[in-house]
Amino acid sequence: MSQEIKDQRILIVDDALENVEILGSILSNYKRSVALNGEKALKIAFGENKPDLILLDVLMPGMDGFEVCRRLKENPQTKDIPVIFITAKTEVEDETKGLELGAVDFIPKPISPPVVLARVKNHLELKMARQDLEKNNQELAWHNKYITDSINYAKRIQSAILQTEQQIQKIFPESFYLYKPKDIVSGDFYWFSETEDLKIFAAVDCTGHGVPGAFMSIIGNTLLNEIVNMLKIKDPGQILNRLDKRVISELQKDINISTYDGMDVALGVFDSRKNILKVAGAYRPIYYIQNNQFFEIKGDRKSIGDPKKETSFTTTTIKIDSDTEVYIFSDGITDQNNIDEKKFSASKLKELLNSIHSKETTEQKKILLEQFEAHRGEVTQRDDVLLIGIRLQPLKEINIINYFGPLTHDKIVSLGEELDKNLQSFLTPKQIKMIFFCANEFMQNIYNYSEEVITEENKSVGVGSIDVTLIGQTLEIKSFNKTSNESFERVKDKISYYNSLDEDQLKALKKEKLAVESEATSKGGGIGFLEIIRRTKSPIIVTNDFDPINQNIIKFYLKINLGDTNG
């Protein structure tokens, strides 16, 4: 018998002293406590020196053994102490009642020492095993909580690097993404960026799912930001080529080619000025629907990060001359099986997209999710799921005003009225007011500072060009006029300085300038241009041309993203 067993304490409860002495003699190798009635037994059991097992007589004066057992089992502090009844009551009804109250065993009187020793030893070992199991379960629960908390924190990190729905809709107003990680964190990730007139999007499926996949997704996200936003690579095929080389390098696959970590990617670059979409895929297709016709561009048969294959990823160009729905996705949706082991399949996805592509993007997402869940049923999701849908519309340049000549007072007024009228169908009153302010400042700059002038009512009037063009959610204002080298350098330096300031600094500078000159006497490169930069949150670009006839020409360019303006 192990020392751990011998250290267990047994409470013997019997109103007959001779029975207590017999049991005490049989269990002499154990620590023992004694109670001659039920009340004393409960006091000991509820005390500090609790027993590990109780041998309990049933027939006792006052409180019988059944009542003692009932009270022990209803108390959280004693409910797990094994109770063995030792009694002459051996009827089936008595044993049933005792077991229902929570006893673990019955030993009939007259008692047999070997039976008592065997039963006591067995139940003590069972109790200790349960305690060990409970302790192990608690440790497992703690470790599980620790791991789960860590993964949840990883999820917050992963969520932080992914764009929000609002950020994505700012780039693609008519778009959606269906994103369902298999586990807490995902190996699939979506990626969007915008630079100048290019809008870039990607669906990336990293090796595995859960934590390993999430680590790969962070690497992929970081590398895409580096390649597109820092290195300024804009061709989809070249982006994937560089991504392939960087993943191989980062994971040292050029040294250890046995690792299979990598990613499958579908990527698109939309040139909103040229109405051209360029796409490339690494083992992922690109679907698009144009003029109610379904097209599929198959990706190259190589995963990003596979050192065993050498290929140059192919860029395919699509002309967006009408509304076009584009879909890219990971294989999680098509590979999902149902209860009959039948996959959702690419053919079913194509059929579904063909039937819903003309609906609002929010409705498309709802239908896709419903169909996916209906197919999956009670079957466990087998992989991360990602699908991106984007509706691309060809942007048309709408000329709002275009004028070259003397900017007289009357001409500035009439051009302002023309601008207001032509913008009514496209912009909100608040946006029109802002554009009117900007265009007027450009015209006032020509009126006051152009070195090519005419005389009107004994007053010099500047000559120059003003052009306002609306391109989708972007509005451009361009102007030029004749100037001197000295004036060009002075204005360029001043506006470069304005461009470098934040909104609060611009406000402070305006207040400082108004203290020494009025806004009315500071047209053009003064307070007016400062206020344009502050209101639009857009820089004014100043360049110059030189030609033998017009000599030095100063050019001003302002590009306003109307999606960034309030109203």
XYZ file of C-alpha atoms in Angstrom:
567
model
C 0.000 0.000 0.000
C 1.438 3.359 -0.981
C 2.201 6.033 1.557
C -0.221 8.353 -0.204
C -3.047 5.843 0.479
C -1.975 5.409 4.103
C -2.100 9.175 4.631
C -5.803 9.210 3.824
C -8.164 9.819 6.767
C -11.222 7.615 7.334
C -14.194 8.647 9.452
C -15.873 5.652 11.139
C -19.485 6.377 12.177
C -21.365 3.787 14.264
C -23.345 3.982 17.493
C -21.963 0.560 18.579
C -18.518 0.959 20.158
C -17.541 -2.657 19.418
C -18.145 -2.092 15.673
C -16.010 1.027 15.809
C -13.194 -0.911 17.489
C -13.379 -3.749 14.923
C -13.275 -1.347 11.990
C -10.481 0.619 13.652
C -8.455 -2.569 14.047
C -9.019 -3.575 10.406
C -8.043 -0.085 9.153
C -5.108 0.373 11.493
C -2.824 1.399 8.613
C -4.979 4.491 7.910
C -5.505 7.709 9.800
C -8.869 7.430 11.538
C -11.552 9.593 13.131
C -14.541 8.258 15.088
C -18.124 9.422 15.623
C -20.759 7.503 17.652
C -23.743 9.400 16.206
C -24.807 11.359 13.094
C -24.498 14.812 14.647
C -20.887 14.200 15.686
C -20.119 12.769 12.218
C -21.352 15.953 10.504
C -19.382 18.165 12.889
C -16.189 16.296 12.027
C -16.943 16.239 8.311
C -17.668 19.966 8.232
C -14.598 20.794 10.326
C -11.072 21.628 9.298
C -9.753 18.052 9.446
C -12.083 16.601 6.795
C -12.060 12.848 6.155
C -11.171 11.360 2.773
C -13.731 8.535 3.120
C -16.619 7.829 5.496
C -17.777 4.400 6.726
C -21.336 5.059 7.864
C -23.777 2.902 9.795
C -27.427 3.243 8.739
C -29.319 2.375 11.914
C -28.404 4.898 14.614
C -30.536 6.639 17.260
C -31.458 10.201 16.434
C -30.100 10.994 12.991
C -29.745 7.828 10.895
C -27.095 7.179 8.286
C -29.357 8.057 5.331
C -29.944 11.554 6.731
C -26.243 12.008 7.452
C -25.460 11.019 3.853
C -28.104 13.385 2.481
C -26.644 16.343 4.396
C -23.116 15.482 3.379
C -24.033 15.348 -0.295
C -25.967 18.605 -0.321
C -23.013 20.507 1.153
C -20.481 21.656 -1.506
C -17.609 21.156 0.959
C -18.358 17.470 1.598
C -20.315 16.289 -1.425
C -17.267 14.630 -3.014
C -16.291 12.553 0.063
C -17.007 8.863 -0.711
C -19.568 7.339 1.665
C -19.732 3.549 2.209
C -22.667 2.258 4.174
C -21.898 -0.587 6.665
C -25.199 -2.049 7.733
C -27.279 -5.110 8.384
C -30.006 -3.606 6.161
C -29.405 -5.477 2.946
C -32.776 -5.162 1.245
C -32.684 -3.955 -2.358
C -34.809 -0.927 -1.407
C -32.275 0.092 1.262
C -29.315 -0.171 -1.101
C -31.205 1.714 -3.796
C -32.060 4.531 -1.379
C -28.460 4.783 -0.181
C -27.052 4.890 -3.695
C -29.619 7.485 -4.754
C -28.507 9.655 -1.822
C -24.947 9.514 -3.133
C -23.271 6.595 -1.368
C -20.640 4.747 -3.406
C -20.942 1.277 -1.859
C -22.590 -1.019 0.706
C -20.758 -3.455 3.013
C -23.067 -5.872 4.821
C -22.764 -6.843 8.485
C -21.260 -8.976 9.865
C -18.246 -7.400 8.185
C -15.437 -9.272 6.451
C -11.999 -7.635 7.055
C -10.638 -8.468 3.537
C -13.804 -7.008 1.968
C -13.567 -3.851 4.058
C -9.890 -3.380 3.224
C -10.446 -4.007 -0.509
C -13.491 -1.725 -0.773
C -11.878 1.086 1.208
C -8.673 0.874 -0.810
C -10.542 0.808 -4.140
C -12.698 3.840 -3.311
C -9.777 5.823 -1.941
C -7.838 5.122 -5.135
C -10.869 6.109 -7.218
C -11.204 9.323 -5.201
C -7.535 10.151 -5.666
C -7.789 9.373 -9.372
C -10.789 11.694 -9.664
C -8.882 14.411 -7.824
C -5.892 13.969 -10.131
C -8.186 14.051 -13.134
C -9.899 17.182 -11.848
C -6.520 18.803 -11.210
C -5.361 17.874 -14.712
C -8.621 19.190 -16.162
C -8.147 22.463 -14.303
C -4.602 22.738 -15.617
C -5.800 21.928 -19.118
C -8.580 24.488 -18.774
C -6.048 27.088 -17.636
C -3.696 26.287 -20.505
C -6.612 26.272 -22.929
C -7.744 29.668 -21.648
C -4.195 30.980 -21.897
C -3.866 29.727 -25.467
C -7.335 30.956 -26.423
C -6.642 34.380 -24.917
C -3.388 34.529 -26.854
C -5.146 33.557 -30.079
C -7.878 36.136 -29.431
C -5.152 38.738 -28.976
C -3.625 37.547 -32.244
C -7.053 38.003 -33.806
C -7.108 41.630 -32.643
C -3.678 42.130 -34.210
C -4.801 40.484 -37.452
C -8.007 42.542 -37.499
C -5.995 45.710 -36.946
C -3.940 45.181 -40.113
C -7.015 44.435 -42.249
C -8.903 47.388 -43.686
C -12.323 48.160 -42.271
C -15.431 47.937 -44.410
C -15.612 51.752 -44.426
C -12.029 52.022 -45.703
C -12.700 49.474 -48.436
C -15.907 51.180 -49.545
C -14.028 54.447 -49.779
C -11.829 52.791 -52.431
C -14.594 50.711 -54.041
C -18.023 52.170 -53.120
C -19.837 49.184 -54.646
C -18.080 46.210 -53.115
C -18.360 43.530 -50.444
C -16.282 40.811 -48.880
C -17.381 37.515 -47.361
C -14.847 36.584 -44.685
C -15.318 33.523 -42.453
C -12.249 32.191 -40.638
C -12.423 28.488 -39.805
C -10.808 29.152 -36.434
C -10.406 32.295 -34.370
C -7.697 33.621 -36.690
C -7.473 33.098 -40.422
C -4.952 32.156 -43.102
C -7.038 33.992 -45.699
C -6.854 37.764 -45.903
C -8.106 40.559 -48.125
C -5.947 43.504 -49.128
C -6.785 46.877 -50.692
C -4.770 49.948 -51.565
C -5.187 53.149 -53.545
C -2.520 55.301 -55.111
C -3.082 58.121 -57.572
C -5.652 56.787 -60.056
C -4.950 53.108 -59.331
C -7.025 50.922 -57.029
C -5.456 47.611 -56.026
C -7.224 44.628 -54.462
C -6.264 41.060 -53.604
C -7.642 37.858 -52.087
C -4.873 35.793 -50.495
C -5.096 32.177 -49.293
C -2.108 31.281 -47.110
C -0.981 27.739 -46.380
C -3.069 26.238 -43.559
C -5.495 28.018 -41.291
C -5.588 29.022 -37.643
C -2.385 30.325 -36.064
C 0.083 29.083 -38.760
C -2.059 30.581 -41.497
C -2.415 33.818 -39.542
C 1.361 34.186 -39.267
C 1.635 33.755 -43.039
C -1.146 36.307 -43.582
C 0.765 38.940 -41.590
C 3.871 38.272 -43.692
C 1.819 38.516 -46.893
C 0.097 41.738 -45.830
C 3.413 43.355 -44.897
C 5.069 42.348 -48.167
C 2.158 43.618 -50.297
C 2.345 46.977 -48.521
C 6.082 47.091 -49.203
C 5.817 46.076 -52.863
C 2.868 48.284 -53.845
C 2.963 51.260 -51.478
C 6.732 51.636 -50.998
C 8.324 50.189 -54.135
C 5.460 51.532 -56.291
C 5.145 48.361 -58.390
C 1.745 48.540 -60.053
C 1.599 45.739 -62.644
C -0.238 42.681 -61.164
C 2.131 40.117 -62.673
C 5.170 42.038 -61.467
C 3.618 42.402 -57.999
C 3.216 38.616 -57.779
C 6.739 38.045 -59.134
C 8.204 40.278 -56.437
C 5.936 38.758 -53.762
C 7.090 35.260 -54.781
C 10.758 36.189 -54.446
C 10.221 37.967 -51.120
C 8.307 35.040 -49.560
C 11.021 32.604 -50.650
C 13.631 34.923 -49.164
C 11.762 35.640 -45.916
C 11.118 31.947 -45.223
C 14.622 30.973 -46.403
C 13.183 28.544 -48.910
C 16.192 29.061 -51.106
C 18.066 27.179 -48.356
C 15.397 24.727 -47.193
C 13.100 23.837 -50.082
C 11.295 21.201 -48.017
C 9.014 23.819 -46.436
C 5.683 24.177 -48.179
C 4.475 27.429 -46.660
C 3.182 29.845 -49.256
C 0.067 31.500 -50.578
C -2.341 31.472 -53.504
C -3.348 34.924 -54.700
C -5.809 36.646 -57.027
C -4.923 40.304 -57.552
C -6.326 43.199 -59.577
C -5.255 46.774 -60.382
C -7.974 49.129 -61.624
C -6.929 52.293 -63.467
C -9.951 54.524 -62.961
C -8.710 57.166 -65.419
C -8.103 54.741 -68.273
C -10.999 52.420 -67.345
C -8.672 49.412 -67.460
C -8.479 46.467 -65.061
C -5.305 44.397 -64.974
C -5.320 41.060 -63.131
C -3.005 38.191 -62.280
C -3.399 34.992 -60.295
C -1.193 32.510 -58.462
C -3.238 29.305 -58.537
C -6.406 31.404 -58.129
C -8.849 32.423 -60.872
C -10.512 35.774 -61.464
C -14.189 35.787 -62.453
C -15.868 38.790 -64.054
C -19.238 39.460 -65.623
C -19.595 42.115 -68.320
C -22.634 42.755 -70.519
C -24.246 39.681 -68.902
C -21.413 37.445 -70.118
C -19.398 35.372 -67.650
C -15.605 35.260 -68.045
C -12.924 33.369 -66.168
C -9.224 34.169 -66.128
C -7.289 31.223 -64.779
C -4.317 31.966 -62.559
C -0.822 30.707 -63.316
C -0.148 27.228 -61.944
C 2.299 28.251 -59.250
C 1.821 29.230 -55.633
C 3.607 32.218 -54.191
C 6.689 30.988 -52.327
C 7.121 27.684 -54.202
C 10.878 27.458 -54.901
C 10.515 24.346 -57.059
C 8.707 26.194 -59.856
C 10.018 29.134 -61.805
C 7.511 31.192 -63.747
C 6.705 34.785 -64.560
C 3.169 35.594 -63.544
C 0.885 36.702 -66.366
C -0.930 40.043 -66.422
C -4.260 40.107 -68.262
C -5.884 43.416 -69.252
C -9.658 43.943 -69.245
C -11.290 47.040 -70.729
C -14.001 48.355 -68.394
C -16.313 49.990 -70.945
C -19.514 49.028 -69.094
C -20.527 48.008 -65.584
C -18.412 44.979 -64.647
C -18.652 42.708 -61.603
C -15.356 41.164 -60.518
C -15.023 38.262 -58.055
C -11.897 36.814 -56.439
C -11.878 34.188 -53.693
C -9.999 31.509 -51.779
C -10.801 27.823 -52.240
C -12.548 27.636 -48.858
C -15.986 28.283 -50.345
C -15.748 25.907 -53.330
C -14.120 23.048 -51.362
C -16.693 23.056 -48.544
C -18.498 19.708 -48.424
C -21.993 18.970 -47.211
C -23.329 15.991 -45.266
C -23.220 13.910 -48.480
C -19.511 14.768 -48.982
C -20.431 16.873 -52.019
C -18.417 20.066 -52.506
C -19.969 23.475 -53.054
C -17.845 23.466 -56.253
C -16.635 26.119 -58.684
C -19.463 25.345 -61.123
C -22.102 26.060 -58.466
C -20.327 29.294 -57.504
C -20.231 30.426 -61.137
C -23.915 29.661 -61.561
C -24.780 31.525 -58.361
C -22.693 34.596 -59.227
C -24.213 34.686 -62.700
C -27.687 34.818 -61.172
C -27.016 37.541 -58.575
C -24.364 39.809 -60.147
C -26.824 42.583 -61.042
C -28.121 42.876 -57.461
C -26.859 45.365 -54.888
C -23.538 44.251 -53.403
C -25.030 43.957 -49.901
C -27.725 41.640 -51.269
C -25.125 39.566 -53.122
C -23.174 39.037 -49.905
C -26.327 37.993 -48.050
C -27.298 35.456 -50.715
C -23.795 33.989 -50.942
C -23.605 33.517 -47.179
C -27.065 31.946 -47.036
C -26.245 29.534 -49.883
C -22.911 28.585 -48.331
C -24.451 27.883 -44.922
C -27.357 25.981 -46.460
C -24.894 23.768 -48.329
C -22.675 23.231 -45.272
C -25.563 22.434 -42.937
C -24.286 20.806 -39.749
C -20.939 19.881 -41.299
C -17.893 21.572 -39.753
C -16.392 24.361 -41.839
C -13.293 22.787 -43.352
C -11.246 25.864 -44.302
C -11.115 29.643 -44.109
C -13.554 31.314 -46.478
C -12.933 34.560 -48.379
C -14.740 36.040 -51.367
C -14.492 39.625 -52.637
C -17.011 41.160 -55.027
C -16.456 44.534 -56.711
C -18.614 46.414 -59.218
C -16.459 48.530 -61.502
C -18.013 51.331 -63.504
C -16.285 53.210 -66.328
C -15.509 56.746 -65.305
C -16.411 59.514 -67.710
C -14.712 62.870 -67.796
C -17.279 65.649 -67.519
C -16.007 69.088 -68.412
C -17.595 71.581 -66.039
C -15.930 74.767 -67.272
C -13.124 75.379 -69.716
C -11.941 78.868 -70.570
C -8.897 80.698 -71.878
C -8.784 84.458 -72.120
C -9.080 87.607 -70.024
C -10.524 86.940 -66.546
C -12.558 90.108 -66.208
C -14.891 90.619 -63.278
C -17.932 89.830 -65.449
C -16.246 86.740 -66.879
C -15.408 85.405 -63.437
C -19.056 85.871 -62.422
C -20.410 84.137 -65.527
C -17.947 81.223 -65.185
C -18.984 80.867 -61.534
C -22.629 80.674 -62.582
C -21.769 78.116 -65.284
C -19.840 76.002 -62.764
C -22.716 76.089 -60.273
C -25.237 75.065 -62.926
C -23.121 72.225 -64.356
C -22.407 70.715 -60.930
C -26.032 70.644 -59.747
C -26.681 67.144 -61.114
C -23.566 65.617 -59.562
C -22.700 67.153 -56.211
C -24.326 68.261 -52.988
C -24.819 71.999 -52.279
C -22.027 71.850 -49.695
C -19.606 70.305 -52.179
C -20.577 72.817 -54.877
C -19.930 75.670 -52.463
C -16.443 74.334 -51.743
C -15.642 73.821 -55.461
C -16.940 77.313 -56.259
C -14.613 78.773 -53.634
C -11.603 76.896 -55.040
C -12.304 77.770 -58.699
C -12.917 81.399 -57.822
C -9.541 81.603 -56.052
C -7.824 80.123 -59.124
C -9.516 82.719 -61.350
C -8.760 85.582 -58.973
C -5.122 84.511 -59.045
C -5.064 84.942 -62.848
C -7.014 88.221 -62.612
C -4.526 89.718 -60.145
C -1.176 88.155 -60.997
C -0.988 87.097 -64.654
C 1.740 89.018 -66.460
C -0.263 88.819 -69.688
C -2.937 91.490 -69.356
C -5.530 93.528 -71.197
C -6.907 96.872 -70.142
C -10.550 97.111 -69.159
C -11.980 100.401 -67.922
C -8.482 101.720 -67.275
C -7.651 98.622 -65.221
C -5.287 95.780 -66.072
C -7.003 92.378 -66.255
C -5.028 89.119 -66.241
C -5.211 86.574 -69.064
C -5.029 82.844 -68.428
C -6.765 79.468 -68.531
C -9.142 77.764 -66.059
C -10.373 74.182 -66.452
C -12.647 72.239 -64.059
C -13.256 68.547 -64.773
C -15.316 65.928 -62.890
C -14.052 62.331 -63.129
C -16.158 60.002 -61.026
C -15.591 60.938 -57.389
C -12.624 63.131 -58.292
C -12.697 66.783 -59.318
C -9.711 68.484 -60.912
C -9.039 72.207 -61.216
C -6.255 73.350 -63.516
C -5.120 76.842 -64.408
C -2.162 78.523 -66.017
C -0.998 82.029 -66.780
C 2.119 83.899 -67.794
C 4.568 84.802 -65.033
C 8.193 85.697 -64.379
C 10.847 83.341 -63.091
C 11.041 85.323 -59.873
C 7.278 85.201 -59.308
C 7.158 81.477 -60.086
C 9.838 80.648 -57.530
C 8.197 82.825 -54.875
C 4.718 81.319 -55.377
C 6.069 77.760 -55.597
C 7.957 78.118 -52.307
C 4.961 79.677 -50.576
C 2.511 76.978 -51.665
C 5.000 74.181 -50.934
C 5.157 75.559 -47.406
C 1.355 75.604 -47.139
C 1.216 71.994 -48.384
C 3.549 70.900 -45.575
C 1.273 72.215 -42.797
C -1.509 70.348 -40.986
C -5.009 71.756 -40.517
C -4.309 73.421 -37.159
C -1.135 75.021 -38.470
C -3.005 76.336 -41.517
C -5.678 77.839 -39.271
C -3.054 79.547 -37.135
C -1.233 80.917 -40.196
C -4.481 82.270 -41.652
C -5.241 84.053 -38.392
C -1.749 85.521 -38.371
C -2.075 86.752 -41.969
C -5.521 88.253 -41.381
C -4.025 90.319 -38.594
C -1.943 92.228 -41.149
C -4.002 91.977 -44.349
C -7.609 91.293 -45.292
C -8.711 88.207 -47.178
C -9.956 90.438 -49.975
C -6.475 91.919 -50.506
C -4.728 88.564 -50.388
C -6.045 86.793 -53.481
C -4.160 84.081 -55.311
C -1.028 82.754 -53.656
C -1.893 84.200 -50.276
C -4.728 83.411 -47.874
C -6.990 82.100 -50.654
C -4.699 79.205 -51.644
C -3.935 78.528 -47.991
C -7.668 78.160 -47.359
C -8.103 75.860 -50.384
C -5.519 73.445 -48.980
C -7.144 73.543 -45.532
C -10.707 73.003 -46.768
C -10.007 70.304 -49.346
C -7.196 68.561 -47.419
C -5.494 68.339 -50.822
C -2.170 69.821 -51.951
C -1.918 72.371 -54.742
C 0.730 71.349 -57.256
C 2.697 74.206 -58.823
C 4.796 73.611 -61.976
C 6.015 75.712 -64.863
C 6.641 75.513 -68.600
C 8.810 77.715 -70.723
C 8.233 78.463 -74.375
C 9.724 81.134 -76.622
C 6.384 82.796 -77.312
C 4.697 82.858 -73.894
C 7.960 82.728 -71.968
C 7.426 81.410 -68.410
C 4.038 79.769 -67.753
C 2.969 78.911 -64.175
C 0.547 75.999 -63.772
C -1.653 75.211 -60.780
C -3.279 71.802 -60.244
C -5.717 70.707 -57.538
C -7.217 67.214 -57.266
C -10.116 66.824 -54.819
C -11.365 63.401 -53.752
C -15.055 64.126 -53.228
C -15.405 60.977 -51.137
C -13.211 62.687 -48.519
C -15.398 65.787 -48.297
C -18.328 66.134 -45.929
C -21.650 66.651 -47.590
